[in-house]
Coordinates of C-alpha atoms in Angstrom, one line a residue:
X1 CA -55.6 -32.0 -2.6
X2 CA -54.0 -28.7 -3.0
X3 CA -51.7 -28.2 -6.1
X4 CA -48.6 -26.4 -6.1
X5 CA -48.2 -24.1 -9.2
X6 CA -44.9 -23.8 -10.9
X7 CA -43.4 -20.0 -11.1
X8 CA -42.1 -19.4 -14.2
X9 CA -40.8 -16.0 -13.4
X10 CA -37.9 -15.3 -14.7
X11 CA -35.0 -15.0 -11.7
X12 CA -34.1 -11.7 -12.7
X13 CA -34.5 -9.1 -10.6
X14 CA -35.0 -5.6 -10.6
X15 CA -31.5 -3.4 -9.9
X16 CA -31.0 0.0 -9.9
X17 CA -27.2 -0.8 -10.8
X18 CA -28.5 -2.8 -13.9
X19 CA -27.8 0.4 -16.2
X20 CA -24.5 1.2 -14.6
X21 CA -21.8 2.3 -17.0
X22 CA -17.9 2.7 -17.1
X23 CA -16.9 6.5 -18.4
X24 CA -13.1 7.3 -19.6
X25 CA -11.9 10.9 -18.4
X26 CA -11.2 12.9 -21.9
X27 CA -7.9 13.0 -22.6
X28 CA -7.7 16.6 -20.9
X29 CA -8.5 14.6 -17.4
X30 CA -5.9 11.9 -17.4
X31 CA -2.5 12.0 -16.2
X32 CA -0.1 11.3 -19.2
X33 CA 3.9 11.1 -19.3
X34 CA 4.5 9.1 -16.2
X35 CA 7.3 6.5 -16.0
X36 CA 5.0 3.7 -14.4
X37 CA 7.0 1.0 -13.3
X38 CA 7.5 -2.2 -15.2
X39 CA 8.0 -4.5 -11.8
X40 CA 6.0 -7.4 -12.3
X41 CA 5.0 -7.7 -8.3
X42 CA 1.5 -8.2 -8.5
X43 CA 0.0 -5.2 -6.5
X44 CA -1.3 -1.7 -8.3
X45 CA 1.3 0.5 -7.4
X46 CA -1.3 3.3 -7.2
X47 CA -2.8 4.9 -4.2
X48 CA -5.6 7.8 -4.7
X49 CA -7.3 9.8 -2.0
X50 CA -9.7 12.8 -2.7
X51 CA -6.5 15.2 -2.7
X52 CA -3.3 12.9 -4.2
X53 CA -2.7 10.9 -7.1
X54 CA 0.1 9.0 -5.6
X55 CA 2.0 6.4 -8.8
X56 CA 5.5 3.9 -8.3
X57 CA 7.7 5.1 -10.4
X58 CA 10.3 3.4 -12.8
X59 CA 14.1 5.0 -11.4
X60 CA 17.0 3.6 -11.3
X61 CA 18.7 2.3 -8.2
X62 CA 16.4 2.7 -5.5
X63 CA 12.7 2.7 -5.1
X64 CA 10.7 6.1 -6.3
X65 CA 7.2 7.7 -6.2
X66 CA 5.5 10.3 -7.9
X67 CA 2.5 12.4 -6.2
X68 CA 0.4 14.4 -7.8
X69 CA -2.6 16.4 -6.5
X70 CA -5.5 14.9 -8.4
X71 CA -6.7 18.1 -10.1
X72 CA -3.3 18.5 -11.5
X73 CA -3.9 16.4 -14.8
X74 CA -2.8 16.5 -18.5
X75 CA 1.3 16.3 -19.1
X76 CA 3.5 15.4 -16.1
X77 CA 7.0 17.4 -16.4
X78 CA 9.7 14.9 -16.6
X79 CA 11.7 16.3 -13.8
X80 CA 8.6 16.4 -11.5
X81 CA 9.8 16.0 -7.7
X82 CA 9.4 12.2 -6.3
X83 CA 9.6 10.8 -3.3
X84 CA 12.7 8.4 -3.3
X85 CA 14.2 7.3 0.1
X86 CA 13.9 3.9 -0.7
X87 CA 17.4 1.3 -1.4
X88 CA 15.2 -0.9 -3.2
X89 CA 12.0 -0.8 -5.3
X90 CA 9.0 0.1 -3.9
X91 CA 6.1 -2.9 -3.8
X92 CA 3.4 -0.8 -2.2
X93 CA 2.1 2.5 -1.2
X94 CA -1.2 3.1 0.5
X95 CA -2.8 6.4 1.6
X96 CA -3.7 6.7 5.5
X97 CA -7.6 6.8 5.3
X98 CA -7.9 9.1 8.6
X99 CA -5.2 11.2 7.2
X100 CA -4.8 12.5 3.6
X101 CA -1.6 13.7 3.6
X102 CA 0.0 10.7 5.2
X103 CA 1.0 7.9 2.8
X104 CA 3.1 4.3 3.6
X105 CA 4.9 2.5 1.6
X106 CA 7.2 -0.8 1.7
X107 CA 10.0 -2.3 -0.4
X108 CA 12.4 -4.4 -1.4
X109 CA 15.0 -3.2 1.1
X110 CA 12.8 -4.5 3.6
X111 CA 11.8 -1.3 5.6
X112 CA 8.3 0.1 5.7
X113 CA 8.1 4.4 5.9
X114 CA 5.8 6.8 6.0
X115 CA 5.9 10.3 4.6
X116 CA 3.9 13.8 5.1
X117 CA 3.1 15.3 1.8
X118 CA 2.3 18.9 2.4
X119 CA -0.6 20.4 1.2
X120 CA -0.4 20.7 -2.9
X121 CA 2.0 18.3 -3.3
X122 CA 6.1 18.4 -3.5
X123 CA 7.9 21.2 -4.6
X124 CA 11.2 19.2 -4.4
X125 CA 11.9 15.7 -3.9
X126 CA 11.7 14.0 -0.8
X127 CA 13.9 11.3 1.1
X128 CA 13.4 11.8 4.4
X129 CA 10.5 9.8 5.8
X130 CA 8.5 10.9 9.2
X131 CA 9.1 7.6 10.4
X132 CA 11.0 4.2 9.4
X133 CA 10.0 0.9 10.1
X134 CA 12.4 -1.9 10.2
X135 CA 11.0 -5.4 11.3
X136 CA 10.9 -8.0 8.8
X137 CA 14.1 -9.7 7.2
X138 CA 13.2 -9.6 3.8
X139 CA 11.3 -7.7 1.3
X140 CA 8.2 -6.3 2.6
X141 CA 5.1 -6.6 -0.4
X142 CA 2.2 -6.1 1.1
X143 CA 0.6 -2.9 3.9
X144 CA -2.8 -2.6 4.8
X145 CA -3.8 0.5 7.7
X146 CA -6.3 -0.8 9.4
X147 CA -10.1 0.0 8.4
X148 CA -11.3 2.0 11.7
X149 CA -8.3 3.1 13.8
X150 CA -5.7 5.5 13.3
X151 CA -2.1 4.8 14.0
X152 CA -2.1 1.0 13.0
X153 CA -0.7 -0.2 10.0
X154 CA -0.3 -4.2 8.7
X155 CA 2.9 -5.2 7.0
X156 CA 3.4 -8.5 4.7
X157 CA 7.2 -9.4 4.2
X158 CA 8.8 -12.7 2.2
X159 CA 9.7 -13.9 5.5
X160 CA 5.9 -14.9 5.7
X161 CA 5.5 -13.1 8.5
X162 CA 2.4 -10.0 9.2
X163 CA 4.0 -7.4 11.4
X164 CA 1.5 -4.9 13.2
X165 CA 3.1 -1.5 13.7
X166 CA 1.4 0.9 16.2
X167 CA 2.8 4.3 14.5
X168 CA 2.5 6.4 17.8
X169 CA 5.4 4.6 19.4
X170 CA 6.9 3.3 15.7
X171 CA 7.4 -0.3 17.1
X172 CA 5.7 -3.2 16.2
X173 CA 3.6 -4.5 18.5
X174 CA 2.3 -8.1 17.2
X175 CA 3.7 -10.7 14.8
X176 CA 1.6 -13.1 12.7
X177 CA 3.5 -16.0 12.3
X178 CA 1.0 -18.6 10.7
X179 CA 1.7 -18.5 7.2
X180 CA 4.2 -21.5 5.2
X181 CA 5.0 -19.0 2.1
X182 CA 4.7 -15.4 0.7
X183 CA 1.3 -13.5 1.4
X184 CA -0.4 -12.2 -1.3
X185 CA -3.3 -10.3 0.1
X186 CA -4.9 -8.9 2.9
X187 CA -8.2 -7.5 4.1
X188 CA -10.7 -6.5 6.4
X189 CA -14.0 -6.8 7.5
X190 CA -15.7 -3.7 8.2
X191 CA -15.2 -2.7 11.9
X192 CA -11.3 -4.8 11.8
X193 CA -11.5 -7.0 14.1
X194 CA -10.9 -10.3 11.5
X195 CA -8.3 -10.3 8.6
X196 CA -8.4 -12.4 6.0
X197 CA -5.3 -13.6 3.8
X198 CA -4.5 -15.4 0.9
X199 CA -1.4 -17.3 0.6
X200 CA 1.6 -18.9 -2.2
X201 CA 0.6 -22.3 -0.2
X202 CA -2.8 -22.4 -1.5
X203 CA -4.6 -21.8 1.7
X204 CA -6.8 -19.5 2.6
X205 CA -7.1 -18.1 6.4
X206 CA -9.0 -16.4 8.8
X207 CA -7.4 -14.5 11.6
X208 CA -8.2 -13.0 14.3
X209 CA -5.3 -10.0 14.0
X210 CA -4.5 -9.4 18.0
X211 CA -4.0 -13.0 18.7
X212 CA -2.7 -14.1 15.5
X213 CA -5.0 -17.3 16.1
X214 CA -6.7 -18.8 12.9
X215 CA -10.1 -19.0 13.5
X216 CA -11.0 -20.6 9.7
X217 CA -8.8 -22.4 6.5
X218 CA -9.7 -23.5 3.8
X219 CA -7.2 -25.2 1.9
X220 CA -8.2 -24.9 -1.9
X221 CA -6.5 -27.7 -3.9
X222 CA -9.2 -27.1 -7.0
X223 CA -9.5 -23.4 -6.6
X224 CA -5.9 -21.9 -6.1
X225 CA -6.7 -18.9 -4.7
X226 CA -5.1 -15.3 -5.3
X227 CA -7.1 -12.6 -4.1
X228 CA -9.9 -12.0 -1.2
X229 CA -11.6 -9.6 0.1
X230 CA -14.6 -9.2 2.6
X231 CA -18.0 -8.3 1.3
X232 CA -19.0 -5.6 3.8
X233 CA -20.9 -6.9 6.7
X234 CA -22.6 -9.7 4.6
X235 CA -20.4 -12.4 6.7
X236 CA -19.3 -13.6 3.4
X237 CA -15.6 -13.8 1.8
X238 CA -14.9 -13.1 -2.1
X239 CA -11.9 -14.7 -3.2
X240 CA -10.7 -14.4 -7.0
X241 CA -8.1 -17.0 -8.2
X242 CA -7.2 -20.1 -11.0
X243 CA -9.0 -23.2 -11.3
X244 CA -7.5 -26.9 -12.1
X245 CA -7.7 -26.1 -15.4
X246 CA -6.4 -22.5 -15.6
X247 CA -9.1 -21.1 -16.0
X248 CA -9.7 -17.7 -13.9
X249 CA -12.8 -18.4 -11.5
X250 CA -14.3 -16.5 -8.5
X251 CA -15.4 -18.1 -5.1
X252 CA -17.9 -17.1 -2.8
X253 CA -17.7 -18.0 0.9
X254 CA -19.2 -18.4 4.2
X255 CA -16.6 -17.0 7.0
X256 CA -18.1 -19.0 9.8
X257 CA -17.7 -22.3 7.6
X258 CA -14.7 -22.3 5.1
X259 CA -14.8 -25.9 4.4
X260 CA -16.6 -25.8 1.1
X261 CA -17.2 -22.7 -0.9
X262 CA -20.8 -22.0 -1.5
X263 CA -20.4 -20.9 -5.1
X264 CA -17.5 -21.3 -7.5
X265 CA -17.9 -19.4 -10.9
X266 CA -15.5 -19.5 -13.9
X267 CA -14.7 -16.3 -15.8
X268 CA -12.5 -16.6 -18.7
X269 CA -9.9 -18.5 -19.7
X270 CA -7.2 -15.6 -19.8
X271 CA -3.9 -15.2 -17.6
X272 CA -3.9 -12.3 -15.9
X273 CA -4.6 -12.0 -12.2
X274 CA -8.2 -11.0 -11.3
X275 CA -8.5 -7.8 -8.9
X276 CA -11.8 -7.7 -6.5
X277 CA -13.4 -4.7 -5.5
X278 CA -16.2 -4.3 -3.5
X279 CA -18.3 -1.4 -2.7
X280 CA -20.6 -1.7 0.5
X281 CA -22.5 1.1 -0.1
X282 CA -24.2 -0.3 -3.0
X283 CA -23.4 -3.8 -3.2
X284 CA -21.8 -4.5 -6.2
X285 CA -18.4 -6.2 -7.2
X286 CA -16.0 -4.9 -9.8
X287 CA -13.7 -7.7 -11.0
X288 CA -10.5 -5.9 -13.4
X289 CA -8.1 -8.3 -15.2
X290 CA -4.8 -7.5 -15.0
X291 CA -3.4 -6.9 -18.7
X292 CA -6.5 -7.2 -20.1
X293 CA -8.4 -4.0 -20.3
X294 CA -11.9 -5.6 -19.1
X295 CA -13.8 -4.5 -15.9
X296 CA -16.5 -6.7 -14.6
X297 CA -19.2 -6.0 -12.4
X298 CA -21.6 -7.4 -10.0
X299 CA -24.2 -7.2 -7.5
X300 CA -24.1 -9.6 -4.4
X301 CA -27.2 -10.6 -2.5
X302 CA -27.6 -12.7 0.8
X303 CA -29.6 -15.0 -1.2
X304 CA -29.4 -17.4 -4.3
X305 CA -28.4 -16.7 -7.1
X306 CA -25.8 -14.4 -4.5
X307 CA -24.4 -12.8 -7.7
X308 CA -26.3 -10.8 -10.6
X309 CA -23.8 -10.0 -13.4
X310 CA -24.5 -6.7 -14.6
X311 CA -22.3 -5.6 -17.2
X312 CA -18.8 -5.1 -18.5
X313 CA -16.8 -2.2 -19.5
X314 CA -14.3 -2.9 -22.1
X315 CA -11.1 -1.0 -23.0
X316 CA -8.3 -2.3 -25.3
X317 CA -5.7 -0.8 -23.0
X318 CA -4.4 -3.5 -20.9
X319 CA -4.2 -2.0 -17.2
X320 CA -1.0 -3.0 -15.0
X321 CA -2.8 -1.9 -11.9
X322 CA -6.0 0.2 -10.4
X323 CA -6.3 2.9 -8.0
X324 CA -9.6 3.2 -6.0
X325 CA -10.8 7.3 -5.5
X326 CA -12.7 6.9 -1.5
X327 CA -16.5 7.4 -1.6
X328 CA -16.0 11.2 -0.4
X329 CA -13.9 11.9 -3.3
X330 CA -16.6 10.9 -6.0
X331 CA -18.6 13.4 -8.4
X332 CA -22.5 12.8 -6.5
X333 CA -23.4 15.7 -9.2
X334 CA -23.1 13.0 -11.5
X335 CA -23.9 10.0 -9.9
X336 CA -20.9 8.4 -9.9
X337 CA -20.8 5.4 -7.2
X338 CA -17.4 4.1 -8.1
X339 CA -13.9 5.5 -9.7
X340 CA -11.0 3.4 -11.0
X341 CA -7.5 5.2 -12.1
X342 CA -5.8 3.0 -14.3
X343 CA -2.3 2.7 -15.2
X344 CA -1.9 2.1 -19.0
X345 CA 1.8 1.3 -18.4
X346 CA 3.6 1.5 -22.4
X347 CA 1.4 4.9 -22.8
X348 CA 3.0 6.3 -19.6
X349 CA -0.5 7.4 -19.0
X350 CA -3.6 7.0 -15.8
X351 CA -7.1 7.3 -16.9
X352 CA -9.8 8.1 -14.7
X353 CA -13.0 5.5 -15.1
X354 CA -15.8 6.7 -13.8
X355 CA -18.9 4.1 -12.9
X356 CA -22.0 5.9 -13.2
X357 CA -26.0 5.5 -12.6
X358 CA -28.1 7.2 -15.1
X359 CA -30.2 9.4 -13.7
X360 CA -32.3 12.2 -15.2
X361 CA -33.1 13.8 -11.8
X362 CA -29.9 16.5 -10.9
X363 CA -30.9 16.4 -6.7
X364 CA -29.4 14.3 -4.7
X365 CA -29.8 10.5 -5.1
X366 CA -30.1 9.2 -1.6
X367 CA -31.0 5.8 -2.5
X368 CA -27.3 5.5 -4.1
X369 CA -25.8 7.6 -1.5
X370 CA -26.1 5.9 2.2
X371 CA -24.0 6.7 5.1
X372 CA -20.6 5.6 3.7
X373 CA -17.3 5.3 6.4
X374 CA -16.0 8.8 6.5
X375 CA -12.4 10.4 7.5
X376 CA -12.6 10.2 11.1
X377 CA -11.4 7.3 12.8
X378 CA -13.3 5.2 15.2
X379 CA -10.4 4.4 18.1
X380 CA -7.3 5.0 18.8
X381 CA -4.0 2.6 18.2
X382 CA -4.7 1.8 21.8
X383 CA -8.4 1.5 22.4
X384 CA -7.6 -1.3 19.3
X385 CA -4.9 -3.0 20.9
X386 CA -6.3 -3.4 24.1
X387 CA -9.3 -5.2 22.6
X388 CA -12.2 -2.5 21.5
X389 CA -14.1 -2.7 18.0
X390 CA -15.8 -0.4 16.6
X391 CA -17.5 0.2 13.5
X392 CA -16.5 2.9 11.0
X393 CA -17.3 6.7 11.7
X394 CA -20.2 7.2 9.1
X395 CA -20.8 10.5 7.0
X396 CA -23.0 11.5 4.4
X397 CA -21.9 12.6 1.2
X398 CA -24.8 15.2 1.0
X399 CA -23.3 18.1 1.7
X400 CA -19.7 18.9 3.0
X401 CA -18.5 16.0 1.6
X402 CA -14.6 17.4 1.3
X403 CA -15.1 18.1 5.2
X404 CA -10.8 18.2 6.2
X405 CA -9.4 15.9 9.1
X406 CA -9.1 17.3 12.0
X407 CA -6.7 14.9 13.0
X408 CA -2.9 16.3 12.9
X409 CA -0.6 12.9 12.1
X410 CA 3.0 13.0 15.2
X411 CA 5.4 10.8 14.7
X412 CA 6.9 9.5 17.5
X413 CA 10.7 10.4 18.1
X414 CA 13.0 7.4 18.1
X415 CA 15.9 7.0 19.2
X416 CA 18.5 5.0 16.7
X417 CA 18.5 1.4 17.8
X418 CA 21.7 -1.0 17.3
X419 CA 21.1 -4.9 16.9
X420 CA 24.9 -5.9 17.8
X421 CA 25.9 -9.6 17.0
X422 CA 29.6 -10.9 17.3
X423 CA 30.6 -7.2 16.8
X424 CA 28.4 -6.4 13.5
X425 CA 25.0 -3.9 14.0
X426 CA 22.4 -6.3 12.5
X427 CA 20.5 -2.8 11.6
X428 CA 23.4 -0.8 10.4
X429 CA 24.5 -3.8 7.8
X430 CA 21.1 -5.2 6.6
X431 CA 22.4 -7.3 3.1
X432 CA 21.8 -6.1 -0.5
X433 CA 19.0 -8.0 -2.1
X434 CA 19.5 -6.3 -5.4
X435 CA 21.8 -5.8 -8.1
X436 CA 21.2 -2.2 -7.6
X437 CA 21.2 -1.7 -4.3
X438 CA 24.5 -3.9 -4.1
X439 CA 26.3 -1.6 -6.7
X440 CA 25.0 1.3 -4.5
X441 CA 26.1 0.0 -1.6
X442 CA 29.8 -0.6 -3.1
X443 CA 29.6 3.1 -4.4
X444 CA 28.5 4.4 -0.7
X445 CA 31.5 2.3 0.5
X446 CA 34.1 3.8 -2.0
X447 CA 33.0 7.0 -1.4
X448 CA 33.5 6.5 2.4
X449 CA 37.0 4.9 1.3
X450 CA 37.8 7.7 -0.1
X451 CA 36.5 10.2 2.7
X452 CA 38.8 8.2 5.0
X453 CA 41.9 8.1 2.8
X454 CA 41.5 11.9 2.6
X455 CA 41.0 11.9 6.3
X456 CA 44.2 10.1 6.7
X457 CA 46.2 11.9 4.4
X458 CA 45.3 15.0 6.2
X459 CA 46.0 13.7 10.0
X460 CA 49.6 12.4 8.2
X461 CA 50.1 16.0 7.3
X462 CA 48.8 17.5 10.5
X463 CA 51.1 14.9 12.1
X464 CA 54.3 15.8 9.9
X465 CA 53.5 19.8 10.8
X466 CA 53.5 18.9 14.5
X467 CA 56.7 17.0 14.5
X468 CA 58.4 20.0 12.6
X469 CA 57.2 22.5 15.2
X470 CA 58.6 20.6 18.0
X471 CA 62.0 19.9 16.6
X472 CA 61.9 23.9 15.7
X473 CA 61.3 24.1 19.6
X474 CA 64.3 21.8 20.1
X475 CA 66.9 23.4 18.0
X476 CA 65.7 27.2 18.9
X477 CA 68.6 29.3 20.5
X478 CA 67.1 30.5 23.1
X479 CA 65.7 27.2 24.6
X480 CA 69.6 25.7 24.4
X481 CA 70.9 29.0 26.4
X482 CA 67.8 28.5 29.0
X483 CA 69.5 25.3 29.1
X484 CA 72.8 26.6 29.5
X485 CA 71.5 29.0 32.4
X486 CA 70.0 25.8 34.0
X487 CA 72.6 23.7 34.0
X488 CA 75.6 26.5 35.3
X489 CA 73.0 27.6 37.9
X490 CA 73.4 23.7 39.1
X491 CA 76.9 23.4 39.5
X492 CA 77.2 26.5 41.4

């Protein structure tokens, strides 16, 4: 009879993340003065790339952002340049991935735009936008650009509705109409070809984006979900959220099977929404609570126990939102895997948090390093649309790693549309949805009041000038004798 031992090994296993650490920038690195915005949307109003600092600004009346190029840190001036062609306030802004000087963003007013910032940031402000997107028929708080191809951008409005936008004709050219309530976050597995939502109706979908057809839902009645976001190429989904009891809890799933997840974990019993983050390269899941000044982190495995919790970095700042730095903007000198920028809203002030693996050796560590997706996109808009996937353009970070795009970024010319119904352009007289944008709208229209009254008063004058010359023309002398002469000549 053979006997099975027991193993008592402990289920710990050996990481080379286990030592990570978070690092704060000194105070000579961060990026203080800045009037973050105090809207209480749930996004992070902060996009980063490895040449822009891009922040939503508070301003009043309209929708502003500030860019700054990232090695531009200490003191902002207070008059620094914006960009600020929005009516209403901006809920997102997101860099283009294949193109570094090309950011989107989306408001209240219900328009999506996209800008060109040219190289070394704004010398003045900005309000004209390369290209505006008008669609939904409400507030737009959510865009994505999709992971691999360049031209396509996602859009999330509070008409439920997922527009996709193909940016080299500036239409949209799919609607996803499967949601019952707002959206509240989107994203993508690695090669974009499934999108995954969360949703205000407690359900939680898988799509497959050029059909719009829901390949899985879960409907989470004990585990309201908030956040999700695909782990890499693991088939698995992460989704952050609140339990029955209020408590803040993560859930692991399986995207072929979303009927039950296979792990549920409670974190803490505090308020704030939990942001995911998940790095690919190196396997590891950061989860940042929002107004608390905690950071999480994680790494995921195919197998059980899935998660290892490594650590937590602690900061007594409470952090409004987080910007991500890409992989080929990170310091490999210093082995950093990972960099947060986070907004520290009544200080005014972004700090850079560096994650770091300690490492004695100062060559190149390839084991923390792989192949990471790079700034070269895979397909075009169209290869996309017409039903191509492909995985992400790889690079190394070895050497090069601030390689430029070669890609140049045209916007396509439009010509101005008109939506006429019973008489009124649908476009032209899109409502006010704010108190702002209502008082600047009845400003716009007195001033255009005015411009006509002036108009008029001038036309009256012109007209009053032109009826005095011709009665001068009347009563002038030598018209009555050519008169005189004309009518003799016709009695003769």
């Amino acid at each position: 009879m053979t006997v099975t031992k027991m193993s008592w090994r402990p289920t710990y296993r050996s990481s080379k993340f286990r030592n990570v650490y978070g690092k704060v920038a000194n105070r000579e690195h961060c990026f203080e003065g800045i009037s973050i915005t105090k809207n209480v949307h749930d996004n992070h109003f902060c996009a980063v790339n490895s040449k822009f600092l891009a922040i939503v600004t508070e301003s009043a009346g309209g929708g502003a952002f500030i860019i700054i190029p990232v090695t531009q840190t200490g003191r902002i001036d207070p008059h620094h340049p914006k960009v600020c062609g929005h009516q209403g306030n901006v809920l997102d802004i997101k860099w283009n991935p294949f193109h570094e000087n090309i950011i989107a963003s989306c408001s209240e007013d219900s328009s999506v735009r996209i800008w060109e910032i040219p190289d070394g940031g704004l010398r003045r402000s900005m309000t004209e936008a390369i290209l505006e997107l008008y669609g939904h028929s409400r507030r737009v708080g959510l865009i994505e650009w999709h992971p691999t191809s360049s031209g396509i951008l996602f859009s999330a409005g509070y008409d439920y509705k997922i527009l996709i936008w193909n940016l080299e004709i500036g239409e949209p050219v799919k609607m996803i109409d499967c949601h019952t309530d707002v959206i509240l976050c989107m994203s993508f597995n690695t090669d974009g070809s499934l999108l995954a939502t969360s949703c205000k109706d407690k359900k939680l979908r898988l799509i497959e984006p050029r059909s719009g057809q829901v390949l899985q839902e879960a409907s989470c009645k004990n585990h309201k979900v908030n956040r999700v976001v695909f782990l890499g190429n693991m088939k698995r989904l992460l989704t952050t959220g609140v339990s029955r009891w209020n408590t803040r809890q993560i859930a692991l799933w399986d995207q072929e099977d979303l009927s039950m997840p296979i792990i549920e974990e409670e974190i803490d019993g505090l308020s704030g929404l939990l942001f995911p983050f998940y790095d690919a390269d190196t396997h590891m899941l950061y989860l940042a609570g929002k107004g608390d000044g905690n950071i999480r982190y994680y790494e995921v495995t195919t197998e059980k126990p899935y998660m290892q919790y490594l650590m937590e970095f602690r900061s007594p700042a409470p952090q409004k939102g987080l910007g991500i730095m890409p992989k080929h903007g990170l310091d490999v000198a210093s082995c950093e895997v990972f960099r947060f920028y986070k907004l520290v809203t009544l200080k005014g002030l972004i700090e850079p948090i560096s994650m770091i693996v300690p490492r004695r050796s100062e060559t190149y560590q390839e084991d923390i390093y792989p192949m990471t997706p790079g700034t070269e996109p895979a397909l075009s808009a169209d290869e996309w649309l017409s039903g191509l996937n492909r995985g992400p353009v790889l690079m190394s970070l070895k050497e090069g790693y601030s390689r430029p795009s070669k890609l140049v970024f045209k916007a396509p010319v439009k010509e101005k549309k008109s939506v006429v119904v019973n008489g009124i352009d649908l476009l032209e007289n899109v409502p006010p949805r704010t108190e702002n944008e209502l008082l600047r709208m009845f400003f716009r229209q007195q001033d255009e009041l005015r411009r006509l009254k002036d108009e008029l008063a001038q036309k009256d004058i012109k007209i009053r000038q032109l009826e005095l010359e011709l009665n001068n023309l009347r009563n002038s002398p030598n018209i009555n004798s050519n008169n005189n002469n004309n009518s003799s000549d016709n009695s003769m």
